[in-house]
Coordinates of C-alpha atoms and ligand atoms in Angstrom, one line a residue:
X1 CA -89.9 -24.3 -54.7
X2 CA -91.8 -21.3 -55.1
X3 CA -93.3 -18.7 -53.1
X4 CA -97.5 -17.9 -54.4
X5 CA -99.8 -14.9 -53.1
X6 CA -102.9 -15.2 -54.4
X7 CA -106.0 -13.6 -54.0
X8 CA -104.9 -11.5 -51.4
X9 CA -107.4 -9.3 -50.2
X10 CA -107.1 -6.3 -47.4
X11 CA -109.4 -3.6 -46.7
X12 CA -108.4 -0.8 -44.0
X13 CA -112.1 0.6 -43.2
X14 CA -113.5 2.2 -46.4
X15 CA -109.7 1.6 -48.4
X16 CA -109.3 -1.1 -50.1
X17 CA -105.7 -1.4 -50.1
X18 CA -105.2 -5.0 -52.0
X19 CA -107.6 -6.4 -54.0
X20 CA -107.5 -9.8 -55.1
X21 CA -103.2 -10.0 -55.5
X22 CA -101.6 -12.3 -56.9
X23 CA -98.3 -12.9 -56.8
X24 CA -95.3 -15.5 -57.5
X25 CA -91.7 -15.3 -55.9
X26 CA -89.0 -18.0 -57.9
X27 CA -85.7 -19.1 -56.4
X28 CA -83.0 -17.6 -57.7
X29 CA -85.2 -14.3 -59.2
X30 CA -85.0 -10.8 -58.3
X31 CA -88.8 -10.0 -58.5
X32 CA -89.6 -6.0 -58.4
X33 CA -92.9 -5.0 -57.1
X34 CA -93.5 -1.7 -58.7
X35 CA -96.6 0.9 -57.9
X36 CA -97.6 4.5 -56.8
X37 CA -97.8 5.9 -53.2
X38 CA -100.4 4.1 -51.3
X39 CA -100.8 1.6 -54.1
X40 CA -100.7 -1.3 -51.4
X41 CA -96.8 -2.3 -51.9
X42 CA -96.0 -2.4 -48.1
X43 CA -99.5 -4.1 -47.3
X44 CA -99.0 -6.6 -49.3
X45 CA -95.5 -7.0 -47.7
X46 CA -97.1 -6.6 -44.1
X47 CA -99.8 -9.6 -45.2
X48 CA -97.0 -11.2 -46.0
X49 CA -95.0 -11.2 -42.9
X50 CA -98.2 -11.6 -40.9
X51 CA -97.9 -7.8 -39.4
X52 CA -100.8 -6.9 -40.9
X53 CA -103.7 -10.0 -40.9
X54 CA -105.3 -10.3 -44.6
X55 CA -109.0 -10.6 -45.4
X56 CA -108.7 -13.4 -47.7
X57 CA -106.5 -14.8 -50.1
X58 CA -104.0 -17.9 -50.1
X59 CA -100.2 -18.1 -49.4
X60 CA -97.8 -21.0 -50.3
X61 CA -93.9 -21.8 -50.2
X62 CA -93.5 -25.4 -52.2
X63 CA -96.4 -27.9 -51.2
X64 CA -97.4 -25.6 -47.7
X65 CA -100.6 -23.7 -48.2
X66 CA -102.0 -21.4 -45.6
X67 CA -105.2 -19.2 -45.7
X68 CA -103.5 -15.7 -45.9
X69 CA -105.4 -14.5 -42.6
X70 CA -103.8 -17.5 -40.9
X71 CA -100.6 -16.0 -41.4
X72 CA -98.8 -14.1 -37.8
X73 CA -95.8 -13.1 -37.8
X74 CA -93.8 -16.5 -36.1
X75 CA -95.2 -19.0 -39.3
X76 CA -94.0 -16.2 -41.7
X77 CA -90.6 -16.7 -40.1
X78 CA -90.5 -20.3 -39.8
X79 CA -91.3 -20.4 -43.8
X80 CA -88.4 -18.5 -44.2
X81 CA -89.3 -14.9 -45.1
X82 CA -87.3 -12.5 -43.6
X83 CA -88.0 -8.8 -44.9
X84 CA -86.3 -4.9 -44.1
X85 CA -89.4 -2.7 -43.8
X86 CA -89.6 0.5 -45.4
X87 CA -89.0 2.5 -42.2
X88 CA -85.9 2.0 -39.8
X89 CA -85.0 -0.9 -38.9
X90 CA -81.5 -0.5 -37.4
X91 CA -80.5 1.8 -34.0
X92 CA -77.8 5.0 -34.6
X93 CA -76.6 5.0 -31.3
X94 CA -76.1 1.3 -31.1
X95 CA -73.2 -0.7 -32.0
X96 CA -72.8 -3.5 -35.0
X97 CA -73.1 -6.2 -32.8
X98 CA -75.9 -4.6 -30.2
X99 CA -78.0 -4.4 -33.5
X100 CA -77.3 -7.7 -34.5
X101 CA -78.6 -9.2 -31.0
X102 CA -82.0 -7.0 -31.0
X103 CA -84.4 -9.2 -32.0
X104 CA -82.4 -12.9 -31.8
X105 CA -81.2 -11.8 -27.9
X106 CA -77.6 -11.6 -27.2
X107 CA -75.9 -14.6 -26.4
X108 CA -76.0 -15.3 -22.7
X109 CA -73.1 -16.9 -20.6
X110 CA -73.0 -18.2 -16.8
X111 CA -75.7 -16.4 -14.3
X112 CA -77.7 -15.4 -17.8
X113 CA -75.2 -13.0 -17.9
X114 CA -74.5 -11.4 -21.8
X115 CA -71.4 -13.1 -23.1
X116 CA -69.9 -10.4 -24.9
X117 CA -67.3 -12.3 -26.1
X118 CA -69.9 -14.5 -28.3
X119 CA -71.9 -11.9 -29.4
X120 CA -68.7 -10.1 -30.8
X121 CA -67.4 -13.3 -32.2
X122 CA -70.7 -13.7 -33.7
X123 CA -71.1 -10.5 -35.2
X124 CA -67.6 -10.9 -37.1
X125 CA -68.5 -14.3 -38.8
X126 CA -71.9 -12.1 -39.8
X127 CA -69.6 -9.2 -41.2
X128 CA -67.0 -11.4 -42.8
X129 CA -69.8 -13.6 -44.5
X130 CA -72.2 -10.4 -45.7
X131 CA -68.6 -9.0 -46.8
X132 CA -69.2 -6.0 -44.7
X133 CA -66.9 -3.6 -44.2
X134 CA -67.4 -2.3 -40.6
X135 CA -66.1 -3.7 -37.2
X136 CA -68.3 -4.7 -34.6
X137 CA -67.7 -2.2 -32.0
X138 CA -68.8 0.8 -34.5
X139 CA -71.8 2.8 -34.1
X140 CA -74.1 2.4 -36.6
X141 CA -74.5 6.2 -37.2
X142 CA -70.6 6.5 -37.8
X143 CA -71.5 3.8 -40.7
X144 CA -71.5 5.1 -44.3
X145 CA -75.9 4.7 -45.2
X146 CA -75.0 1.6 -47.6
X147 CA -73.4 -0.3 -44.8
X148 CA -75.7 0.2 -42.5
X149 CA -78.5 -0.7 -45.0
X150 CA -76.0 -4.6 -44.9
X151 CA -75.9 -4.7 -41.3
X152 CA -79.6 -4.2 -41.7
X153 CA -80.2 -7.1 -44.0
X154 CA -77.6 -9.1 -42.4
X155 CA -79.7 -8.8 -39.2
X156 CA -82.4 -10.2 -40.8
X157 CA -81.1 -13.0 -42.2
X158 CA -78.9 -14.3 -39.4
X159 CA -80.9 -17.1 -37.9
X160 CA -82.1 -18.6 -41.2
X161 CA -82.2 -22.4 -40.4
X162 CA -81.6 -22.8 -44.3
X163 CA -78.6 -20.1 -45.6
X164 CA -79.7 -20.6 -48.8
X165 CA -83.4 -20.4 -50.1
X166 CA -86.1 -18.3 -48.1
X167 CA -87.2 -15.4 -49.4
X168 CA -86.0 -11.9 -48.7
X169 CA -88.2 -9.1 -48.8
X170 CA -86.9 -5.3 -49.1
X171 CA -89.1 -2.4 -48.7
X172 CA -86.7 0.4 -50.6
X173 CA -83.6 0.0 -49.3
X174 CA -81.7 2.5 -51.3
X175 CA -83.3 5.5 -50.7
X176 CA -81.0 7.9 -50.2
X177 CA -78.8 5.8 -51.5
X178 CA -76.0 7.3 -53.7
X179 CA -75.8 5.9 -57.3
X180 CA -72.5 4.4 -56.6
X181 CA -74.4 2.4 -53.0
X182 CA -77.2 1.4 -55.2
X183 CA -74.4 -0.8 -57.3
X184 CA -72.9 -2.0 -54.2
X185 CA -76.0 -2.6 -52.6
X186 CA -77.4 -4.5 -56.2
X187 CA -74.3 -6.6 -56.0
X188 CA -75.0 -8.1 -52.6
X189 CA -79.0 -8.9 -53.3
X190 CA -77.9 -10.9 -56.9
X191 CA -75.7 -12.7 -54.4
X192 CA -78.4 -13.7 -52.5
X193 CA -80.4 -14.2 -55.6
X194 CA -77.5 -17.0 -57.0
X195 CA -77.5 -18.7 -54.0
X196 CA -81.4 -19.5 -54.3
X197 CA -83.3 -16.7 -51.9
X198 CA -86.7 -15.4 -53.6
X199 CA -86.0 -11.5 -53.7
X200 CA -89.0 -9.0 -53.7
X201 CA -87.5 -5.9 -54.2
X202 CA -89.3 -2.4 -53.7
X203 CA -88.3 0.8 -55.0
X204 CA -89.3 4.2 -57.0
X205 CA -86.0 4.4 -58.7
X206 CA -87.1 2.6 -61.7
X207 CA -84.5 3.7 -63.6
X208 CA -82.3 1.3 -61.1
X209 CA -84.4 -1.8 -62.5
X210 CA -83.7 -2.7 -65.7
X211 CA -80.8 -5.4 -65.8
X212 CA -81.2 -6.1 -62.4
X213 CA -84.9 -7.0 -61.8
X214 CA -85.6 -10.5 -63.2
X215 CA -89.1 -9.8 -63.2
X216 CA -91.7 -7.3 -62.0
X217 CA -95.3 -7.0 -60.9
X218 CA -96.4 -4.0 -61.1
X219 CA -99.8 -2.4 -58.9
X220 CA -102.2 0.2 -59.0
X221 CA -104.8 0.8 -56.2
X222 CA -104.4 -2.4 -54.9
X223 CA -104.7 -4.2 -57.8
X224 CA -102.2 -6.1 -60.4
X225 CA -102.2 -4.0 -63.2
X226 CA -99.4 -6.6 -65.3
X227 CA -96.3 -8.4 -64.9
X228 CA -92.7 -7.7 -67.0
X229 CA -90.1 -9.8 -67.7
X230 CA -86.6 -9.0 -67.6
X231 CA -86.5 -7.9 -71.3
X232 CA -89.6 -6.1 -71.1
X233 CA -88.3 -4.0 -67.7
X234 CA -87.9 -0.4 -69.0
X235 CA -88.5 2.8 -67.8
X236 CA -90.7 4.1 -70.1
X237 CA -93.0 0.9 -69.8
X238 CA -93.1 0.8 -66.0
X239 CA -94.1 4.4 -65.5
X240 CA -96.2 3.9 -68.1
X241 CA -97.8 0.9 -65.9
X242 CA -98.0 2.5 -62.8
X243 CA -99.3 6.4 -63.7
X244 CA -101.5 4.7 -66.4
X245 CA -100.9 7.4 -68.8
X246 CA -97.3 7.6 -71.0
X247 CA -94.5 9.2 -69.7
X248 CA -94.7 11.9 -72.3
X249 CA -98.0 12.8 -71.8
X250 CA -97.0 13.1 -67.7
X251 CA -94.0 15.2 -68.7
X252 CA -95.8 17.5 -70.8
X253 CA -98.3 18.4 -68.5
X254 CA -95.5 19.2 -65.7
X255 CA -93.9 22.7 -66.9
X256 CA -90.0 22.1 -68.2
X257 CA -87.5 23.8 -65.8
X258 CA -85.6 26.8 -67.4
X259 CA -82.8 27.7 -65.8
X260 CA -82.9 31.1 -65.5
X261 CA -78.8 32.6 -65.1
X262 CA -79.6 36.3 -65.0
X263 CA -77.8 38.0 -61.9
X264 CA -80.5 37.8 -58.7
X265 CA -80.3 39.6 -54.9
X266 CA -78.2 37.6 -52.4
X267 CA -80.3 36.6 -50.0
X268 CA -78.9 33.5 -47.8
X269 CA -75.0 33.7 -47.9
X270 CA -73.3 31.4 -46.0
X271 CA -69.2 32.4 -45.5
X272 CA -66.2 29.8 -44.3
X273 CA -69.5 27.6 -42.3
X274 CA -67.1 25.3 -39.7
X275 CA -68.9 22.8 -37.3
X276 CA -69.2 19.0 -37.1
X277 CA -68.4 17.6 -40.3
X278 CA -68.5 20.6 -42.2
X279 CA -64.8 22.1 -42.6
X280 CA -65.3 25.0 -44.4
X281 CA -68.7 25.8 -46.8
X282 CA -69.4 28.6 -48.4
X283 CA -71.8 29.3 -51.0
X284 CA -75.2 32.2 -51.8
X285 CA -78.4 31.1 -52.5
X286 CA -80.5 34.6 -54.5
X287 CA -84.3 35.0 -54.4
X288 CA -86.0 32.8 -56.2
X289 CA -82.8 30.6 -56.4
X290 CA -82.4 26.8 -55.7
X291 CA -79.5 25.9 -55.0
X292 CA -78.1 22.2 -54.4
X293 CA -75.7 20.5 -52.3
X294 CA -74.3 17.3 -53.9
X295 CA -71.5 15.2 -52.1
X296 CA -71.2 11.8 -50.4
X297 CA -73.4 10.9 -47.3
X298 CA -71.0 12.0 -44.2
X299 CA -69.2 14.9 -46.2
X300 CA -71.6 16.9 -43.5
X301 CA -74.5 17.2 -46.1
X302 CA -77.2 17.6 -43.6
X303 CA -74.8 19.0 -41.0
X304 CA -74.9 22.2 -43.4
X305 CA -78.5 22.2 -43.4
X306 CA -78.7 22.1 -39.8
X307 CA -76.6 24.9 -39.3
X308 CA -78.3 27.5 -41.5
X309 CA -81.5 25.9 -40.1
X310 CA -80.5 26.8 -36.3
X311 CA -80.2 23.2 -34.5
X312 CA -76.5 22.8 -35.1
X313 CA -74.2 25.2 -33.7
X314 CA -71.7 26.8 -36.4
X315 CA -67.6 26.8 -35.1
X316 CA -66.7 29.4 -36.8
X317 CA -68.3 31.4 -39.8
X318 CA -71.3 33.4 -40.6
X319 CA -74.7 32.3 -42.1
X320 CA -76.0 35.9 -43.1
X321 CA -79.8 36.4 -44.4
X322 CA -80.5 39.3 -46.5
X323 CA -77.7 41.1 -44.8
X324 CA -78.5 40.5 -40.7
X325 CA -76.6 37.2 -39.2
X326 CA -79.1 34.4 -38.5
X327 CA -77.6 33.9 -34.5
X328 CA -77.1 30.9 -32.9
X329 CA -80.8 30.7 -30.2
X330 CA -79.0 27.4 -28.7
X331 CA -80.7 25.4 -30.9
X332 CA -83.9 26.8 -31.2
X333 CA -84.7 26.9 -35.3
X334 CA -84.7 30.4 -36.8
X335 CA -88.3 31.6 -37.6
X336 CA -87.8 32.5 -41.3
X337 CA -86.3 29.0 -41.9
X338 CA -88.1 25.8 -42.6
X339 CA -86.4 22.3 -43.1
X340 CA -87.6 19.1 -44.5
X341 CA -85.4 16.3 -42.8
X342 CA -84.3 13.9 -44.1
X343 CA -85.9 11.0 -41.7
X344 CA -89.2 12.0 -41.5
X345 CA -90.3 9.7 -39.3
X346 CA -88.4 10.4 -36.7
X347 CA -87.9 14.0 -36.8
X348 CA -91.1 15.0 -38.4
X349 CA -93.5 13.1 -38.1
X350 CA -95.9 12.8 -35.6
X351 CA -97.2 9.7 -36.1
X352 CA -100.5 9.0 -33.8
X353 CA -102.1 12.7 -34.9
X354 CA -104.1 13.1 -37.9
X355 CA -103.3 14.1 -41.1
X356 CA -104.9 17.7 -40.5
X357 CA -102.7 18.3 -37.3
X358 CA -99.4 16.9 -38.8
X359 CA -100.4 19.5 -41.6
X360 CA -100.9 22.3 -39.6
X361 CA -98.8 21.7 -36.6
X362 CA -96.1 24.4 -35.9
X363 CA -98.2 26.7 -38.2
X364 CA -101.6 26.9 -36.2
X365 CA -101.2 30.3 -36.1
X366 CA -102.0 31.3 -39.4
X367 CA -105.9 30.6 -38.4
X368 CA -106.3 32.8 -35.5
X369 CA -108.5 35.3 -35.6
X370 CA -109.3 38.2 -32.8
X371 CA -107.8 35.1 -29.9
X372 CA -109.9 32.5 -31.9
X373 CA -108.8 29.5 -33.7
X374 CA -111.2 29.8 -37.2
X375 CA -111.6 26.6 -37.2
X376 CA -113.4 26.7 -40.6
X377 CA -110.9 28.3 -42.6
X378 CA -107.9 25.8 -40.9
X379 CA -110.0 23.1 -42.8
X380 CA -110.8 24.8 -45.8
X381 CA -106.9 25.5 -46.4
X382 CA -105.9 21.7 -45.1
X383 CA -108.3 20.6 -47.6
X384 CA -106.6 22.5 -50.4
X385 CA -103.4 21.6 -49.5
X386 CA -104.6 18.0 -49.9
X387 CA -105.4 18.4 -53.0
X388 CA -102.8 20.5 -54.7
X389 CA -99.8 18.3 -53.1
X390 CA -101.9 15.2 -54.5
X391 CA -101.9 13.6 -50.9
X392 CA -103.8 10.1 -50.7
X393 CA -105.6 9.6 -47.4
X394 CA -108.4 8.0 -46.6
X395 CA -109.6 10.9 -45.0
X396 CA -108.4 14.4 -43.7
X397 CA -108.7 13.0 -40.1
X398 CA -106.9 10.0 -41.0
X399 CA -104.3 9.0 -39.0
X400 CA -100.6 9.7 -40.3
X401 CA -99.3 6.8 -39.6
X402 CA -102.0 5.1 -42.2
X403 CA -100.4 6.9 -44.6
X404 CA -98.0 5.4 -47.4
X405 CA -94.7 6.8 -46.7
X406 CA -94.4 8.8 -49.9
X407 CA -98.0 11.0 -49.0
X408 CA -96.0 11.0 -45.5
X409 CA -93.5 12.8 -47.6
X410 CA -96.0 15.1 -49.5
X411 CA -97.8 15.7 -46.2
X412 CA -94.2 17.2 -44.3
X413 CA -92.9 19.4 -47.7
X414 CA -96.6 21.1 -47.5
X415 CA -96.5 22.0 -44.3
X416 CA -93.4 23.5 -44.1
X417 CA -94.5 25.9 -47.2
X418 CA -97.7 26.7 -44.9
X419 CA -95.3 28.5 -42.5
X420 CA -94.3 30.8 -45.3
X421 CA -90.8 30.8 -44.6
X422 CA -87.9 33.1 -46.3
X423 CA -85.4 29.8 -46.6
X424 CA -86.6 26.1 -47.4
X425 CA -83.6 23.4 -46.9
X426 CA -84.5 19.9 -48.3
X427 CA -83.0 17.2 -47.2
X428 CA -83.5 14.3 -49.5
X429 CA -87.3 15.7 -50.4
X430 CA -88.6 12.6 -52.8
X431 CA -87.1 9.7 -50.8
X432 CA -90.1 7.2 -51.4
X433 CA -91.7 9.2 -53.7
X434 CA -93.1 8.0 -57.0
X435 CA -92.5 9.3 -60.1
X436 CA -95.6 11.3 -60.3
X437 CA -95.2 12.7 -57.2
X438 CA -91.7 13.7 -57.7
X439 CA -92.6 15.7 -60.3
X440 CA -95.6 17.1 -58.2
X441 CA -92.9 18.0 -55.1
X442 CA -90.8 20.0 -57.7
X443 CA -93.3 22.0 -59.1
X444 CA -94.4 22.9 -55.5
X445 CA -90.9 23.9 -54.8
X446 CA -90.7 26.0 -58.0
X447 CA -93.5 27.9 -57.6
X448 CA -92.6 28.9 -54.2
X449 CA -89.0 29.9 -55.1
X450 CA -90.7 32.0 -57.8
X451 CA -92.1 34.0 -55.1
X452 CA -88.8 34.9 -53.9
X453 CA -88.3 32.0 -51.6
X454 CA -84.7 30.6 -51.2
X455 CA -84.1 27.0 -51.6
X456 CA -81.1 24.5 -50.9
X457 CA -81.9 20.8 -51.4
X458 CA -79.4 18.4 -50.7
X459 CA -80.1 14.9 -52.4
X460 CA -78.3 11.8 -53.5
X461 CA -80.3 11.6 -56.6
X462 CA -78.4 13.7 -58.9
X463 CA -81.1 13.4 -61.6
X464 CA -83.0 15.1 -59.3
X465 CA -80.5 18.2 -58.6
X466 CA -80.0 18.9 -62.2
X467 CA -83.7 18.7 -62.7
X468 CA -84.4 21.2 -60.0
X469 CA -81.7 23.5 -59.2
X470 CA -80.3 26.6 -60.7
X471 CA -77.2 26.0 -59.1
X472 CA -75.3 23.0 -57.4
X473 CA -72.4 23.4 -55.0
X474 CA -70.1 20.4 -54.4
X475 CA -69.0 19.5 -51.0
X476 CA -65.9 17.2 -50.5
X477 CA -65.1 16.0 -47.2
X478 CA -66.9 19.1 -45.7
X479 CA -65.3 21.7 -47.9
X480 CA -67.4 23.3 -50.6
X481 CA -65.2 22.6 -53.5
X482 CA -67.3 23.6 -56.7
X483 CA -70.0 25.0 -58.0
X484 CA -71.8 23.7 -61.2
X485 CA -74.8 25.6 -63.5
X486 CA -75.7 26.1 -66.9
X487 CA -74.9 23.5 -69.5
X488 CA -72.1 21.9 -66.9
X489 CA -74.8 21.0 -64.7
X490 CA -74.9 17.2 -65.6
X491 CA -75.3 14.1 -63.2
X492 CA -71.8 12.5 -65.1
X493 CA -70.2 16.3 -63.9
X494 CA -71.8 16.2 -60.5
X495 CA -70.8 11.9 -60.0
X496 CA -67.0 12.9 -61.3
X497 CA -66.9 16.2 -58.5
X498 CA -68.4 14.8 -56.2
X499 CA -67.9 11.0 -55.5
X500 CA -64.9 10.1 -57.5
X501 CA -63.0 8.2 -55.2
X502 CA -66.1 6.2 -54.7
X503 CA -67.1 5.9 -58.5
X504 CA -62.9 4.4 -59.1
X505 CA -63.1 2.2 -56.0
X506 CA -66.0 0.0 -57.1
Ligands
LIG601 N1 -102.9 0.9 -41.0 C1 -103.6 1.5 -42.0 N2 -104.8 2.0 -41.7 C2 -105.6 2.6 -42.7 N3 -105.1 2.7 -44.0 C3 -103.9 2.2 -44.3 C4 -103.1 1.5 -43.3 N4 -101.9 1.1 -43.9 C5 -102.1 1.5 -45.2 N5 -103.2 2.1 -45.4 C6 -103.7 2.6 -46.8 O1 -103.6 1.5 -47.7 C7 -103.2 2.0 -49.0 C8 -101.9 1.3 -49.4 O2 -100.8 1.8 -48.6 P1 -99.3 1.2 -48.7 O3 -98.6 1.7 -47.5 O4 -99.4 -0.3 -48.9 O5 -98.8 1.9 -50.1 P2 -97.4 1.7 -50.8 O6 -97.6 1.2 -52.1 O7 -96.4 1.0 -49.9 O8 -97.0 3.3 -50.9 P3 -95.5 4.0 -50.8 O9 -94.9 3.9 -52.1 O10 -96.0 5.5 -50.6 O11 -94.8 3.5 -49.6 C9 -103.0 3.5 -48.8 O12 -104.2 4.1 -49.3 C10 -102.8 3.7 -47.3 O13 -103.3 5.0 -46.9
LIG602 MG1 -94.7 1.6 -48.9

């Protein structure tokens, strides 16, 4: 039995976001659908799953045809496809087994009364047969990012009538995954793969698909620019595929990072930093410096960030910039500071406004003039910022919740640089980002830190620390243990300093 797409067609107003796709999902087969931001990957997942209704086009799972716009949510789930958005999907503050009842309702005993003893039981059997390690009392935020991403996939396979077959669709699940997750998390979906489930798989990390992906499809505005088999699945090819142009020729055209080691002014120095997870940091970021923070998700990575940044009270410690201490406000952020979080959609986002206003918003007040708004010049600069971050919109007015998540991701890095801030943090900036927009985000970055900007990124990619950064500190369980540059500054270094009980136990 096979899962066919074909023809699908969706417009959204003037943006054509599929055009005529075709698609075709085996048993048993891991099938990667590769593209750019906004090149229609989650649409085509939404047409799927009947969130979003298609123009035209045909779906069919074994001898069951349905015209595509037919297809609403319910018949999507009684064929058996079952899919983990791009965007959360699971609830922090809730436990294991509260997340695994959201959606399927908790099991009810006399009076309609929650039987909590069932739903516990329950959610055991699910951990025990998704091999999860987590109990089901836990909190979901107190999970490490790879288990939560099973509970999340364990949620949504639960009431499968069938435990084998179906087809499983997931929307990047490893972003900000650590390399070490991505294995574990790989491991689990060729499980599912053995046992018969179709896979579509979604990611930017395409240097996480060859040997894993039995096949891809790869898209460009909406449309099916070729499919790869598994021997044909390399990086070269697929960025090749999905940019257009050869890697080579993209590389060139981005400017190489030197790493420049001459001595620079001290500008953010952070001394003995206690407070949450953090157990002792230290480390100095110069002017013009980037500086990164590598280290396992839960060794108080974004903790740090939050500190220097002013929403998370410090212990004990001082966070000094250029000299004068940046004081705790209770909680208010410290003007000269600017963070990119690291779940955008929650803390950054706001979603119902228009681009333009999620651009400028907390920075309106560049454009007054004499107690006037220039209205003119705000759009002027918006526009430009547009088009030097590369942002893909259907218009400046369009709403950002329209947008693909990676231009969501452009979108937030600009405006933070429009507020002109002494600091930048980054916390996991190209999460959902494709390849070419990576490249576009780190340029941004570097020509602001050549202004005398101070940067600290903290990112699971490592690839992407030893591209960027001047400098990377290590943090081990809270406590900055080392600090890597020059010709040391390798992802092998970084994986052995800063995940090696993680790297041995797998
Ligand atoms: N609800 C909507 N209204 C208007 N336009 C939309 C809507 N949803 C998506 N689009 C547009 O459709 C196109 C495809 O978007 P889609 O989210 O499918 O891209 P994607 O391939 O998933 O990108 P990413 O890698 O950034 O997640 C984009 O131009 C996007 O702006
Ligand atoms: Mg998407």
């Amino acid at each position: 039995m096979t899962f066919r797409a074909e023809g699908i067609t969706k417009r959204f107003g003037p943006t054509v976001a599929l055009d005529g796709v075709d698609i075709e999902l085996r048993p048993g087969e891991i099938h990667a659908l590769c593209g750019g931001n906004g090149s229609g990957k989650s649409t085509l997942i939404k047409t799927i799953t009947g969130v979003e209704i298609a123009d035209s086009g045909t779906f069919s799972i074994g001898e069951i045809a349905s015209a595509a716009p037919d297809v609403t949510p319910a018949r999507s789930h009684e064929w058996g496809i079952r899919c983990l958005h791009q965007q959360g999907s699971t609830f922090g503050s809730l436990t294991v087994t509260e997340n695994f009842a959201a959606g399927v309702g908790f099991p009810r005993g006399f009076g309609g009364r929650i039987d909590w003893r069932a739903a516990r039981k329950h959610s055991r059997e699910l951990l025990e047969e998704f091999e999860i390690d987590a109990s089901p009392d836990q909190l979901l935020e107190e999970l490490r990012p790879v288990t939560r991403q099973m509970v999340a996939i364990a949620r949504v396979l639960q009431d499968r009538s069938d435990s084998a077959g179906g087809v499983l669709i997931l929307d990047e699940p490893t972003a900000s995954l650590s390399a070490a997750d991505v294995d574990r998390l790989h491991e689990a979906v060729v499980r599912f793969a053995e046992t018969g489930t179709m896979v579509m798989y979604v990611t930017h990390r395409l240097g996480d698909l060859p040997g894993f992906a039995s096949r891809a499809t790869v898209l460009r505005d909406g449309r099916v620019v070729g499919e790869l088999g598994a021997s044909e699945i390399r990086h070269d090819r697929l960025v090749e595929m999905i940019v257009g142009v050869s890697e080579e020729e993209l590389l060139s055209a981005a400017s190489s990072h030197v790493v420049d080691a001459s001595a620079r002014d001290e500008r953010l120095v952070l001394k003995d930093v206690v407070g949450g997870p953090v157990k002792g940091a230290s480390l100095s970021v110069g002017a013009g410096e980037i500086v990164g923070v590598a280290g396992l998700v839960g060794a108080g990575r974004s903790s740090l960030l939050e500190m220097v940044f002013g929403t998370q009270e410090p212990q004990s410690g001082s966070v000094e910039l250029d000299g004068e201490p940046l004081t705790w406000r209770s909680g208010k952020p410290h003007d000269q500071v600017a963070l990119v979080p690291e779940n955008r959609v929650i803390d950054a986002a706001f979603l119902p406004l228009s681009l333009t206003e999620n651009i400028v918003a907390t920075t309106t007040g560049r454009c007054w003039r004499k107690g006037f708004l220039n209205h003119r010049a705000e759009r002027a600069e918006v526009r430009q910022i547009i088009a030097d971050s590369g942002i893909k919109a259907a218009s400046e007015e369009a709403p950002f919740q329209t947008l693909s998540g990676g231009n969501q991701q452009k979108a937030i890095v600009a405006r933070c640089l429009r507020g002109e801030p002494e600091v930048l943090l980054l916390d996991e900036p190209t999460q959902g980002v494709d390849f070419a927009a990576r490249a576009a985000i780190h340029e941004t970055i570097r020509t602001a830190a050549s202004e005398g900007l101070c940067v600290l990124v903290v990112s699971s990619d490592l690839e992407e620390l030893v591209l960027m950064c001047n400098k990377v500190v290590v943090l081990v369980d809270g406590v900055t243990t080392s600090t890597v540059s020059g010709p040391d500054l390798t992802p092998e270094n970084l994986e052995r300093l800063g995940f090696g009980e993680v790297v041995s136990s797998v």
